[in-house]
Every structure is written in C-alpha cells, then in structure tokens.
C-alpha cells in the first residue's frame, strides 16, 4: 500500500488574519463616523446659539418700539437717565429727541440695556427724524379732515431707526435694524 501524501495549503491562519483585517477596517470606519458625528453636533450647537442670539436681538427691537412710544409720551423724556424698569435700564432718558445715533450699539454707546452687563444682554440705539406723513400736507390746525390729515391731528410722523444688538453665549452677536413710525397725536400719558 502506498501512502499518499496529504497536500497542505498552509491556510490554517488565514481566517484569523482576514478577521483581524476586517476588524481594522471596521475600527477605521467607526472612528471616522464618530468624527463626523462630533462635527455635526458642533454645527447643530452653533446653529442653536445663532438662532437664540438672533431671536433675542429681534425681541429687543420689538421692545424698542414700545419704549419709543412710552418715551414720546413724555415731552422731556423719562424722569431721569439710568432709569431701571425691571430688567430694562434706560441709559439716555430722552432718546426720542435724538436725531442721530449709532447703527451699532455697544456696551459703551447705547440708549437702552436689556439684561445684565455681565451676562447675555441686549443694547438698543434709537434715533429719528420728524417728517410729514403721506397726504398730511395740510399744515394749518384744521383737524376736521380726521386723524392723520392735518399737522394738528397727526399728519406729522416721527420716523425712528431702532438698532438692537444682542450679545449671547460663546461671544455670539446679532444686530437687528428696525424702522418705526410714530404718528404724532397718538401717544398716551407719560408713565415713567
């Protein structure tokens, strides 16, 4: 009887090596996926901070319109500079009389501050010009034409520019510009 030689391909360790190579490829793919996830989390966080800052500045501009109406109601402005009304600090008491101002309010150049200087806060700069309203060219004090027709009955408007700067988390900043028109004769009583 002849002995037949058993042919060996010497492939006993191939499965182990192939499994290790497969695990290395999976590790590299997992690492890149984690890096991508971290980047997406950072992008989402920055987007959230930007939106919070933007909407806070927008809210400050909205509040600025109400402050203009309250300030116009007082012929000489509010009672005093540095007037605190809750979280609002009125830096300049007669900002409704200002014809020029800064288009970029800051901690050193502002008319109103909303919030605390040490944290997130909003700065407002408010100024404007007097103009005749559209169709309000009757300059005598007639007033029988109705509100908004003659100068005596609201034909004059005060056109204001309200700039709202909010300084938020992580040194984020947004500035909103708003045009506001006040019809003279529609203001209420002076409250502050």
mmCIF file with all atom_site columns, C-alpha atoms in Angstrom:
data_model
loop_
_atom_site.group_PDB
_atom_site.id
_atom_site.type_symbol
_atom_site.label_atom_id
_atom_site.label_alt_id
_atom_site.label_comp_id
_atom_site.label_asym_id
_atom_site.label_entity_id
_atom_site.label_seq_id
_atom_site.pdbx_PDB_ins_code
_atom_site.Cartn_x
_atom_site.Cartn_y
_atom_site.Cartn_z
_atom_site.occupancy
_atom_site.B_iso_or_equiv
_atom_site.pdbx_formal_charge
_atom_site.auth_seq_id
_atom_site.auth_comp_id
_atom_site.auth_asym_id
_atom_site.auth_atom_id
_atom_site.pdbx_PDB_model_num
ATOM 1   C CA . UNK A 1 1   ? 0.000   0.000   0.000  1.00 0.00 ? 1   UNK A CA 1
ATOM 2   C CA . UNK A 1 2   ? 1.231   3.319   -0.969 1.00 0.00 ? 2   UNK A CA 1
ATOM 3   C CA . UNK A 1 3   ? 1.000   6.275   1.289  1.00 0.00 ? 3   UNK A CA 1
ATOM 4   C CA . UNK A 1 4   ? -0.430  9.232   -0.387 1.00 0.00 ? 4   UNK A CA 1
ATOM 5   C CA . UNK A 1 5   ? 0.998   12.493  0.690  1.00 0.00 ? 5   UNK A CA 1
ATOM 6   C CA . UNK A 1 6   ? -1.547  14.930  2.179  1.00 0.00 ? 6   UNK A CA 1
ATOM 7   C CA . UNK A 1 7   ? -1.274  18.224  0.443  1.00 0.00 ? 7   UNK A CA 1
ATOM 8   C CA . UNK A 1 8   ? -1.410  21.095  2.810  1.00 0.00 ? 8   UNK A CA 1
ATOM 9   C CA . UNK A 1 9   ? -2.146  24.579  1.608  1.00 0.00 ? 9   UNK A CA 1
ATOM 10  C CA . UNK A 1 10  ? -0.974  26.116  4.858  1.00 0.00 ? 10  UNK A CA 1
ATOM 11  C CA . UNK A 1 11  ? -4.141  28.194  5.156  1.00 0.00 ? 11  UNK A CA 1
ATOM 12  C CA . UNK A 1 12  ? -4.862  27.451  8.791  1.00 0.00 ? 12  UNK A CA 1
ATOM 13  C CA . UNK A 1 13  ? -4.266  31.071  9.968  1.00 0.00 ? 13  UNK A CA 1
ATOM 14  C CA . UNK A 1 14  ? -5.934  32.808  7.022  1.00 0.00 ? 14  UNK A CA 1
ATOM 15  C CA . UNK A 1 15  ? -9.296  33.086  8.744  1.00 0.00 ? 15  UNK A CA 1
ATOM 16  C CA . UNK A 1 16  ? -7.704  34.769  11.754 1.00 0.00 ? 16  UNK A CA 1
ATOM 17  C CA . UNK A 1 17  ? -5.768  37.235  9.603  1.00 0.00 ? 17  UNK A CA 1
ATOM 18  C CA . UNK A 1 18  ? -8.842  38.007  7.482  1.00 0.00 ? 18  UNK A CA 1
ATOM 19  C CA . UNK A 1 19  ? -10.918 38.584  10.639 1.00 0.00 ? 19  UNK A CA 1
ATOM 20  C CA . UNK A 1 20  ? -8.259  40.950  12.033 1.00 0.00 ? 20  UNK A CA 1
ATOM 21  C CA . UNK A 1 21  ? -8.111  42.907  8.767  1.00 0.00 ? 21  UNK A CA 1
ATOM 22  C CA . UNK A 1 22  ? -11.911 43.143  8.767  1.00 0.00 ? 22  UNK A CA 1
ATOM 23  C CA . UNK A 1 23  ? -11.872 44.435  12.371 1.00 0.00 ? 23  UNK A CA 1
ATOM 24  C CA . UNK A 1 24  ? -9.233  47.028  11.471 1.00 0.00 ? 24  UNK A CA 1
ATOM 25  C CA . UNK A 1 25  ? -11.401 48.282  8.595  1.00 0.00 ? 25  UNK A CA 1
ATOM 26  C CA . UNK A 1 26  ? -14.439 48.448  10.910 1.00 0.00 ? 26  UNK A CA 1
ATOM 27  C CA . UNK A 1 27  ? -12.401 50.370  13.510 1.00 0.00 ? 27  UNK A CA 1
ATOM 28  C CA . UNK A 1 28  ? -11.323 52.944  10.925 1.00 0.00 ? 28  UNK A CA 1
ATOM 29  C CA . UNK A 1 29  ? -14.915 53.329  9.707  1.00 0.00 ? 29  UNK A CA 1
ATOM 30  C CA . UNK A 1 30  ? -16.170 53.711  13.299 1.00 0.00 ? 30  UNK A CA 1
ATOM 31  C CA . UNK A 1 31  ? -13.550 56.352  14.094 1.00 0.00 ? 31  UNK A CA 1
ATOM 32  C CA . UNK A 1 32  ? -14.475 58.396  11.027 1.00 0.00 ? 32  UNK A CA 1
ATOM 33  C CA . UNK A 1 33  ? -18.178 58.063  11.885 1.00 0.00 ? 33  UNK A CA 1
ATOM 34  C CA . UNK A 1 34  ? -17.525 59.375  15.401 1.00 0.00 ? 34  UNK A CA 1
ATOM 35  C CA . UNK A 1 35  ? -15.546 62.314  13.982 1.00 0.00 ? 35  UNK A CA 1
ATOM 36  C CA . UNK A 1 36  ? -18.408 63.119  11.622 1.00 0.00 ? 36  UNK A CA 1
ATOM 37  C CA . UNK A 1 37  ? -20.922 62.883  14.482 1.00 0.00 ? 37  UNK A CA 1
ATOM 38  C CA . UNK A 1 38  ? -18.849 65.239  16.639 1.00 0.00 ? 38  UNK A CA 1
ATOM 39  C CA . UNK A 1 39  ? -18.672 67.732  13.765 1.00 0.00 ? 39  UNK A CA 1
ATOM 40  C CA . UNK A 1 40  ? -22.441 67.549  13.263 1.00 0.00 ? 40  UNK A CA 1
ATOM 41  C CA . UNK A 1 41  ? -23.043 68.140  16.980 1.00 0.00 ? 41  UNK A CA 1
ATOM 42  C CA . UNK A 1 42  ? -20.783 71.223  16.856 1.00 0.00 ? 42  UNK A CA 1
ATOM 43  C CA . UNK A 1 43  ? -22.613 72.549  13.795 1.00 0.00 ? 43  UNK A CA 1
ATOM 44  C CA . UNK A 1 44  ? -26.002 71.997  15.452 1.00 0.00 ? 44  UNK A CA 1
ATOM 45  C CA . UNK A 1 45  ? -24.806 73.715  18.647 1.00 0.00 ? 45  UNK A CA 1
ATOM 46  C CA . UNK A 1 46  ? -23.514 76.737  16.719 1.00 0.00 ? 46  UNK A CA 1
ATOM 47  C CA . UNK A 1 47  ? -26.787 76.931  14.802 1.00 0.00 ? 47  UNK A CA 1
ATOM 48  C CA . UNK A 1 48  ? -28.766 76.839  18.058 1.00 0.00 ? 48  UNK A CA 1
ATOM 49  C CA . UNK A 1 49  ? -26.627 79.597  19.608 1.00 0.00 ? 49  UNK A CA 1
ATOM 50  C CA . UNK A 1 50  ? -27.001 81.739  16.475 1.00 0.00 ? 50  UNK A CA 1
ATOM 51  C CA . UNK A 1 51  ? -30.787 81.345  16.476 1.00 0.00 ? 51  UNK A CA 1
ATOM 52  C CA . UNK A 1 52  ? -31.056 82.143  20.190 1.00 0.00 ? 52  UNK A CA 1
ATOM 53  C CA . UNK A 1 53  ? -28.961 85.287  19.711 1.00 0.00 ? 53  UNK A CA 1
ATOM 54  C CA . UNK A 1 54  ? -30.869 86.361  16.597 1.00 0.00 ? 54  UNK A CA 1
ATOM 55  C CA . UNK A 1 55  ? -34.292 85.973  18.205 1.00 0.00 ? 55  UNK A CA 1
ATOM 56  C CA . UNK A 1 56  ? -33.142 87.770  21.369 1.00 0.00 ? 56  UNK A CA 1
ATOM 57  C CA . UNK A 1 57  ? -31.972 90.714  19.224 1.00 0.00 ? 57  UNK A CA 1
ATOM 58  C CA . UNK A 1 58  ? -35.278 90.630  17.334 1.00 0.00 ? 58  UNK A CA 1
ATOM 59  C CA . UNK A 1 59  ? -37.170 90.676  20.634 1.00 0.00 ? 59  UNK A CA 1
ATOM 60  C CA . UNK A 1 60  ? -35.060 93.640  21.753 1.00 0.00 ? 60  UNK A CA 1
ATOM 61  C CA . UNK A 1 61  ? -36.006 95.567  18.605 1.00 0.00 ? 61  UNK A CA 1
ATOM 62  C CA . UNK A 1 62  ? -39.669 94.763  19.261 1.00 0.00 ? 62  UNK A CA 1
ATOM 63  C CA . UNK A 1 63  ? -39.366 96.014  22.829 1.00 0.00 ? 63  UNK A CA 1
ATOM 64  C CA . UNK A 1 64  ? -37.642 99.124  21.452 1.00 0.00 ? 64  UNK A CA 1
ATOM 65  C CA . UNK A 1 65  ? -40.831 100.108 19.599 1.00 0.00 ? 65  UNK A CA 1
ATOM 66  C CA . UNK A 1 66  ? -42.799 100.050 22.849 1.00 0.00 ? 66  UNK A CA 1
ATOM 67  C CA . UNK A 1 67  ? -40.077 102.051 24.607 1.00 0.00 ? 67  UNK A CA 1
ATOM 68  C CA . UNK A 1 68  ? -40.219 104.669 21.823 1.00 0.00 ? 68  UNK A CA 1
ATOM 69  C CA . UNK A 1 69  ? -43.974 105.030 22.311 1.00 0.00 ? 69  UNK A CA 1
ATOM 70  C CA . UNK A 1 70  ? -43.550 105.365 26.090 1.00 0.00 ? 70  UNK A CA 1
ATOM 71  C CA . UNK A 1 71  ? -40.678 107.858 25.675 1.00 0.00 ? 71  UNK A CA 1
ATOM 72  C CA . UNK A 1 72  ? -42.551 110.030 23.148 1.00 0.00 ? 72  UNK A CA 1
ATOM 73  C CA . UNK A 1 73  ? -45.452 110.293 25.622 1.00 0.00 ? 73  UNK A CA 1
ATOM 74  C CA . UNK A 1 74  ? -43.146 112.200 27.996 1.00 0.00 ? 74  UNK A CA 1
ATOM 75  C CA . UNK A 1 75  ? -42.345 115.641 26.460 1.00 0.00 ? 75  UNK A CA 1
ATOM 76  C CA . UNK A 1 76  ? -38.879 115.819 28.043 1.00 0.00 ? 76  UNK A CA 1
ATOM 77  C CA . UNK A 1 77  ? -38.246 112.081 28.033 1.00 0.00 ? 77  UNK A CA 1
ATOM 78  C CA . UNK A 1 78  ? -38.284 109.759 31.014 1.00 0.00 ? 78  UNK A CA 1
ATOM 79  C CA . UNK A 1 79  ? -37.774 111.109 34.540 1.00 0.00 ? 79  UNK A CA 1
ATOM 80  C CA . UNK A 1 80  ? -34.007 110.503 34.663 1.00 0.00 ? 80  UNK A CA 1
ATOM 81  C CA . UNK A 1 81  ? -31.034 108.877 32.998 1.00 0.00 ? 81  UNK A CA 1
ATOM 82  C CA . UNK A 1 82  ? -30.053 105.433 34.287 1.00 0.00 ? 82  UNK A CA 1
ATOM 83  C CA . UNK A 1 83  ? -33.687 104.584 34.998 1.00 0.00 ? 83  UNK A CA 1
ATOM 84  C CA . UNK A 1 84  ? -34.299 100.921 35.858 1.00 0.00 ? 84  UNK A CA 1
ATOM 85  C CA . UNK A 1 85  ? -37.622 99.388  34.816 1.00 0.00 ? 85  UNK A CA 1
ATOM 86  C CA . UNK A 1 86  ? -37.313 95.744  35.832 1.00 0.00 ? 86  UNK A CA 1
ATOM 87  C CA . UNK A 1 87  ? -34.592 94.157  33.653 1.00 0.00 ? 87  UNK A CA 1
ATOM 88  C CA . UNK A 1 88  ? -34.503 97.262  31.428 1.00 0.00 ? 88  UNK A CA 1
ATOM 89  C CA . UNK A 1 89  ? -32.026 100.069 32.076 1.00 0.00 ? 89  UNK A CA 1
ATOM 90  C CA . UNK A 1 90  ? -32.766 103.360 30.294 1.00 0.00 ? 90  UNK A CA 1
ATOM 91  C CA . UNK A 1 91  ? -29.318 104.913 29.808 1.00 0.00 ? 91  UNK A CA 1
ATOM 92  C CA . UNK A 1 92  ? -30.499 108.060 27.983 1.00 0.00 ? 92  UNK A CA 1
ATOM 93  C CA . UNK A 1 93  ? -33.818 109.453 29.250 1.00 0.00 ? 93  UNK A CA 1
ATOM 94  C CA . UNK A 1 94  ? -34.769 111.477 26.145 1.00 0.00 ? 94  UNK A CA 1
ATOM 95  C CA . UNK A 1 95  ? -33.751 109.235 23.262 1.00 0.00 ? 95  UNK A CA 1
ATOM 96  C CA . UNK A 1 96  ? -36.921 110.140 21.346 1.00 0.00 ? 96  UNK A CA 1
ATOM 97  C CA . UNK A 1 97  ? -35.424 113.606 20.754 1.00 0.00 ? 97  UNK A CA 1
ATOM 98  C CA . UNK A 1 98  ? -32.161 112.316 19.251 1.00 0.00 ? 98  UNK A CA 1
ATOM 99  C CA . UNK A 1 99  ? -31.789 112.888 15.525 1.00 0.00 ? 99  UNK A CA 1
ATOM 100 C CA . UNK A 1 100 ? -28.548 110.942 15.109 1.00 0.00 ? 100 UNK A CA 1
ATOM 101 C CA . UNK A 1 101 ? -27.134 107.871 16.770 1.00 0.00 ? 101 UNK A CA 1
ATOM 102 C CA . UNK A 1 102 ? -25.010 104.808 16.270 1.00 0.00 ? 102 UNK A CA 1
ATOM 103 C CA . UNK A 1 103 ? -26.029 101.991 13.966 1.00 0.00 ? 103 UNK A CA 1
ATOM 104 C CA . UNK A 1 104 ? -24.043 99.510  16.035 1.00 0.00 ? 104 UNK A CA 1
ATOM 105 C CA . UNK A 1 105 ? -24.939 99.805  19.706 1.00 0.00 ? 105 UNK A CA 1
ATOM 106 C CA . UNK A 1 106 ? -22.360 98.543  22.172 1.00 0.00 ? 106 UNK A CA 1
ATOM 107 C CA . UNK A 1 107 ? -21.740 98.426  25.904 1.00 0.00 ? 107 UNK A CA 1
ATOM 108 C CA . UNK A 1 108 ? -20.240 101.927 25.725 1.00 0.00 ? 108 UNK A CA 1
ATOM 109 C CA . UNK A 1 109 ? -22.637 103.541 23.217 1.00 0.00 ? 109 UNK A CA 1
ATOM 110 C CA . UNK A 1 110 ? -26.308 102.697 23.796 1.00 0.00 ? 110 UNK A CA 1
ATOM 111 C CA . UNK A 1 111 ? -29.617 104.241 24.818 1.00 0.00 ? 111 UNK A CA 1
ATOM 112 C CA . UNK A 1 112 ? -31.168 101.187 26.481 1.00 0.00 ? 112 UNK A CA 1
ATOM 113 C CA . UNK A 1 113 ? -29.780 97.993  28.006 1.00 0.00 ? 113 UNK A CA 1
ATOM 114 C CA . UNK A 1 114 ? -31.930 94.893  28.485 1.00 0.00 ? 114 UNK A CA 1
ATOM 115 C CA . UNK A 1 115 ? -30.472 92.354  30.899 1.00 0.00 ? 115 UNK A CA 1
ATOM 116 C CA . UNK A 1 116 ? -27.299 92.356  32.963 1.00 0.00 ? 116 UNK A CA 1
ATOM 117 C CA . UNK A 1 117 ? -23.960 93.554  31.517 1.00 0.00 ? 117 UNK A CA 1
ATOM 118 C CA . UNK A 1 118 ? -22.104 90.560  32.933 1.00 0.00 ? 118 UNK A CA 1
ATOM 119 C CA . UNK A 1 119 ? -24.313 88.003  31.153 1.00 0.00 ? 119 UNK A CA 1
ATOM 120 C CA . UNK A 1 120 ? -26.267 87.820  27.931 1.00 0.00 ? 120 UNK A CA 1
ATOM 121 C CA . UNK A 1 121 ? -27.815 91.212  27.230 1.00 0.00 ? 121 UNK A CA 1
ATOM 122 C CA . UNK A 1 122 ? -29.260 93.441  24.517 1.00 0.00 ? 122 UNK A CA 1
ATOM 123 C CA . UNK A 1 123 ? -28.215 97.018  23.704 1.00 0.00 ? 123 UNK A CA 1
ATOM 124 C CA . UNK A 1 124 ? -30.543 99.408  21.853 1.00 0.00 ? 124 UNK A CA 1
ATOM 125 C CA . UNK A 1 125 ? -29.722 102.563 19.922 1.00 0.00 ? 125 UNK A CA 1
ATOM 126 C CA . UNK A 1 126 ? -32.746 104.694 18.982 1.00 0.00 ? 126 UNK A CA 1
ATOM 127 C CA . UNK A 1 127 ? -32.854 107.897 16.946 1.00 0.00 ? 127 UNK A CA 1
ATOM 128 C CA . UNK A 1 128 ? -35.097 109.519 14.347 1.00 0.00 ? 128 UNK A CA 1
ATOM 129 C CA . UNK A 1 129 ? -36.332 112.423 12.248 1.00 0.00 ? 129 UNK A CA 1
ATOM 130 C CA . UNK A 1 130 ? -39.608 114.338 12.052 1.00 0.00 ? 130 UNK A CA 1
ATOM 131 C CA . UNK A 1 131 ? -41.440 114.199 8.719  1.00 0.00 ? 131 UNK A CA 1
ATOM 132 C CA . UNK A 1 132 ? -44.844 114.965 7.274  1.00 0.00 ? 132 UNK A CA 1
ATOM 133 C CA . UNK A 1 133 ? -46.931 111.869 6.745  1.00 0.00 ? 133 UNK A CA 1
ATOM 134 C CA . UNK A 1 134 ? -48.095 110.871 3.273  1.00 0.00 ? 134 UNK A CA 1
ATOM 135 C CA . UNK A 1 135 ? -51.109 113.020 2.445  1.00 0.00 ? 135 UNK A CA 1
ATOM 136 C CA . UNK A 1 136 ? -50.540 115.173 5.522  1.00 0.00 ? 136 UNK A CA 1
ATOM 137 C CA . UNK A 1 137 ? -49.565 118.382 3.722  1.00 0.00 ? 137 UNK A CA 1
ATOM 138 C CA . UNK A 1 138 ? -52.333 120.469 5.323  1.00 0.00 ? 138 UNK A CA 1
ATOM 139 C CA . UNK A 1 139 ? -50.268 122.463 7.775  1.00 0.00 ? 139 UNK A CA 1
ATOM 140 C CA . UNK A 1 140 ? -52.990 124.506 9.406  1.00 0.00 ? 140 UNK A CA 1
ATOM 141 C CA . UNK A 1 141 ? -54.674 123.252 12.554 1.00 0.00 ? 141 UNK A CA 1
ATOM 142 C CA . UNK A 1 142 ? -57.934 122.292 10.852 1.00 0.00 ? 142 UNK A CA 1
ATOM 143 C CA . UNK A 1 143 ? -58.385 118.749 12.179 1.00 0.00 ? 143 UNK A CA 1
ATOM 144 C CA . UNK A 1 144 ? -61.892 118.440 10.710 1.00 0.00 ? 144 UNK A CA 1
ATOM 145 C CA . UNK A 1 145 ? -60.489 116.162 7.985  1.00 0.00 ? 145 UNK A CA 1
ATOM 146 C CA . UNK A 1 146 ? -59.877 113.469 10.579 1.00 0.00 ? 146 UNK A CA 1
ATOM 147 C CA . UNK A 1 147 ? -56.861 111.884 12.227 1.00 0.00 ? 147 UNK A CA 1
ATOM 148 C CA . UNK A 1 148 ? -53.726 111.806 10.101 1.00 0.00 ? 148 UNK A CA 1
ATOM 149 C CA . UNK A 1 149 ? -54.725 114.557 7.641  1.00 0.00 ? 149 UNK A CA 1
ATOM 150 C CA . UNK A 1 150 ? -53.601 117.830 9.217  1.00 0.00 ? 150 UNK A CA 1
ATOM 151 C CA . UNK A 1 151 ? -50.458 118.537 11.222 1.00 0.00 ? 151 UNK A CA 1
ATOM 152 C CA . UNK A 1 152 ? -52.601 119.284 14.284 1.00 0.00 ? 152 UNK A CA 1
ATOM 153 C CA . UNK A 1 153 ? -54.321 115.915 14.156 1.00 0.00 ? 153 UNK A CA 1
ATOM 154 C CA . UNK A 1 154 ? -51.481 113.526 13.493 1.00 0.00 ? 154 UNK A CA 1
ATOM 155 C CA . UNK A 1 155 ? -50.273 114.387 9.975  1.00 0.00 ? 155 UNK A CA 1
ATOM 156 C CA . UNK A 1 156 ? -46.717 114.532 11.278 1.00 0.00 ? 156 UNK A CA 1
ATOM 157 C CA . UNK A 1 157 ? -44.750 111.349 11.859 1.00 0.00 ? 157 UNK A CA 1
ATOM 158 C CA . UNK A 1 158 ? -41.592 110.657 13.779 1.00 0.00 ? 158 UNK A CA 1
ATOM 159 C CA . UNK A 1 159 ? -39.506 108.140 11.858 1.00 0.00 ? 159 UNK A CA 1
ATOM 160 C CA . UNK A 1 160 ? -37.195 106.142 14.098 1.00 0.00 ? 160 UNK A CA 1
ATOM 161 C CA . UNK A 1 161 ? -34.340 103.769 13.470 1.00 0.00 ? 161 UNK A CA 1
ATOM 162 C CA . UNK A 1 162 ? -34.039 101.154 16.205 1.00 0.00 ? 162 UNK A CA 1
ATOM 163 C CA . UNK A 1 163 ? -30.857 99.092  16.277 1.00 0.00 ? 163 UNK A CA 1
ATOM 164 C CA . UNK A 1 164 ? -30.803 96.104  18.602 1.00 0.00 ? 164 UNK A CA 1
ATOM 165 C CA . UNK A 1 165 ? -27.564 94.270  19.384 1.00 0.00 ? 165 UNK A CA 1
ATOM 166 C CA . UNK A 1 166 ? -27.698 91.083  21.442 1.00 0.00 ? 166 UNK A CA 1
ATOM 167 C CA . UNK A 1 167 ? -24.559 89.574  22.923 1.00 0.00 ? 167 UNK A CA 1
ATOM 168 C CA . UNK A 1 168 ? -25.191 85.919  23.683 1.00 0.00 ? 168 UNK A CA 1
ATOM 169 C CA . UNK A 1 169 ? -23.426 82.686  24.590 1.00 0.00 ? 169 UNK A CA 1
ATOM 170 C CA . UNK A 1 170 ? -19.935 81.929  23.262 1.00 0.00 ? 170 UNK A CA 1
ATOM 171 C CA . UNK A 1 171 ? -19.403 85.561  22.153 1.00 0.00 ? 171 UNK A CA 1
ATOM 172 C CA . UNK A 1 172 ? -22.265 85.323  19.652 1.00 0.00 ? 172 UNK A CA 1
ATOM 173 C CA . UNK A 1 173 ? -23.694 88.612  18.433 1.00 0.00 ? 173 UNK A CA 1
ATOM 174 C CA . UNK A 1 174 ? -26.663 89.659  16.285 1.00 0.00 ? 174 UNK A CA 1
ATOM 175 C CA . UNK A 1 175 ? -27.734 93.137  15.227 1.00 0.00 ? 175 UNK A CA 1
ATOM 176 C CA . UNK A 1 176 ? -31.274 93.856  14.025 1.00 0.00 ? 176 UNK A CA 1
ATOM 177 C CA . UNK A 1 177 ? -32.321 97.145  12.408 1.00 0.00 ? 177 UNK A CA 1
ATOM 178 C CA . UNK A 1 178 ? -35.961 98.234  12.565 1.00 0.00 ? 178 UNK A CA 1
ATOM 179 C CA . UNK A 1 179 ? -37.747 101.267 11.118 1.00 0.00 ? 179 UNK A CA 1
ATOM 180 C CA . UNK A 1 180 ? -40.590 102.555 13.306 1.00 0.00 ? 180 UNK A CA 1
ATOM 181 C CA . UNK A 1 181 ? -43.058 105.315 12.516 1.00 0.00 ? 181 UNK A CA 1
ATOM 182 C CA . UNK A 1 182 ? -44.881 107.155 15.294 1.00 0.00 ? 182 UNK A CA 1
ATOM 183 C CA . UNK A 1 183 ? -47.890 109.301 14.363 1.00 0.00 ? 183 UNK A CA 1
ATOM 184 C CA . UNK A 1 184 ? -47.846 112.485 16.436 1.00 0.00 ? 184 UNK A CA 1
ATOM 185 C CA . UNK A 1 185 ? -51.011 112.804 18.483 1.00 0.00 ? 185 UNK A CA 1
ATOM 186 C CA . UNK A 1 186 ? -51.447 109.095 19.173 1.00 0.00 ? 186 UNK A CA 1
ATOM 187 C CA . UNK A 1 187 ? -49.262 108.885 22.277 1.00 0.00 ? 187 UNK A CA 1
ATOM 188 C CA . UNK A 1 188 ? -50.753 108.185 25.690 1.00 0.00 ? 188 UNK A CA 1
ATOM 189 C CA . UNK A 1 189 ? -49.915 109.579 29.116 1.00 0.00 ? 189 UNK A CA 1
ATOM 190 C CA . UNK A 1 190 ? -46.364 109.781 30.458 1.00 0.00 ? 190 UNK A CA 1
ATOM 191 C CA . UNK A 1 191 ? -45.701 106.788 32.729 1.00 0.00 ? 191 UNK A CA 1
ATOM 192 C CA . UNK A 1 192 ? -42.026 106.968 33.605 1.00 0.00 ? 192 UNK A CA 1
#
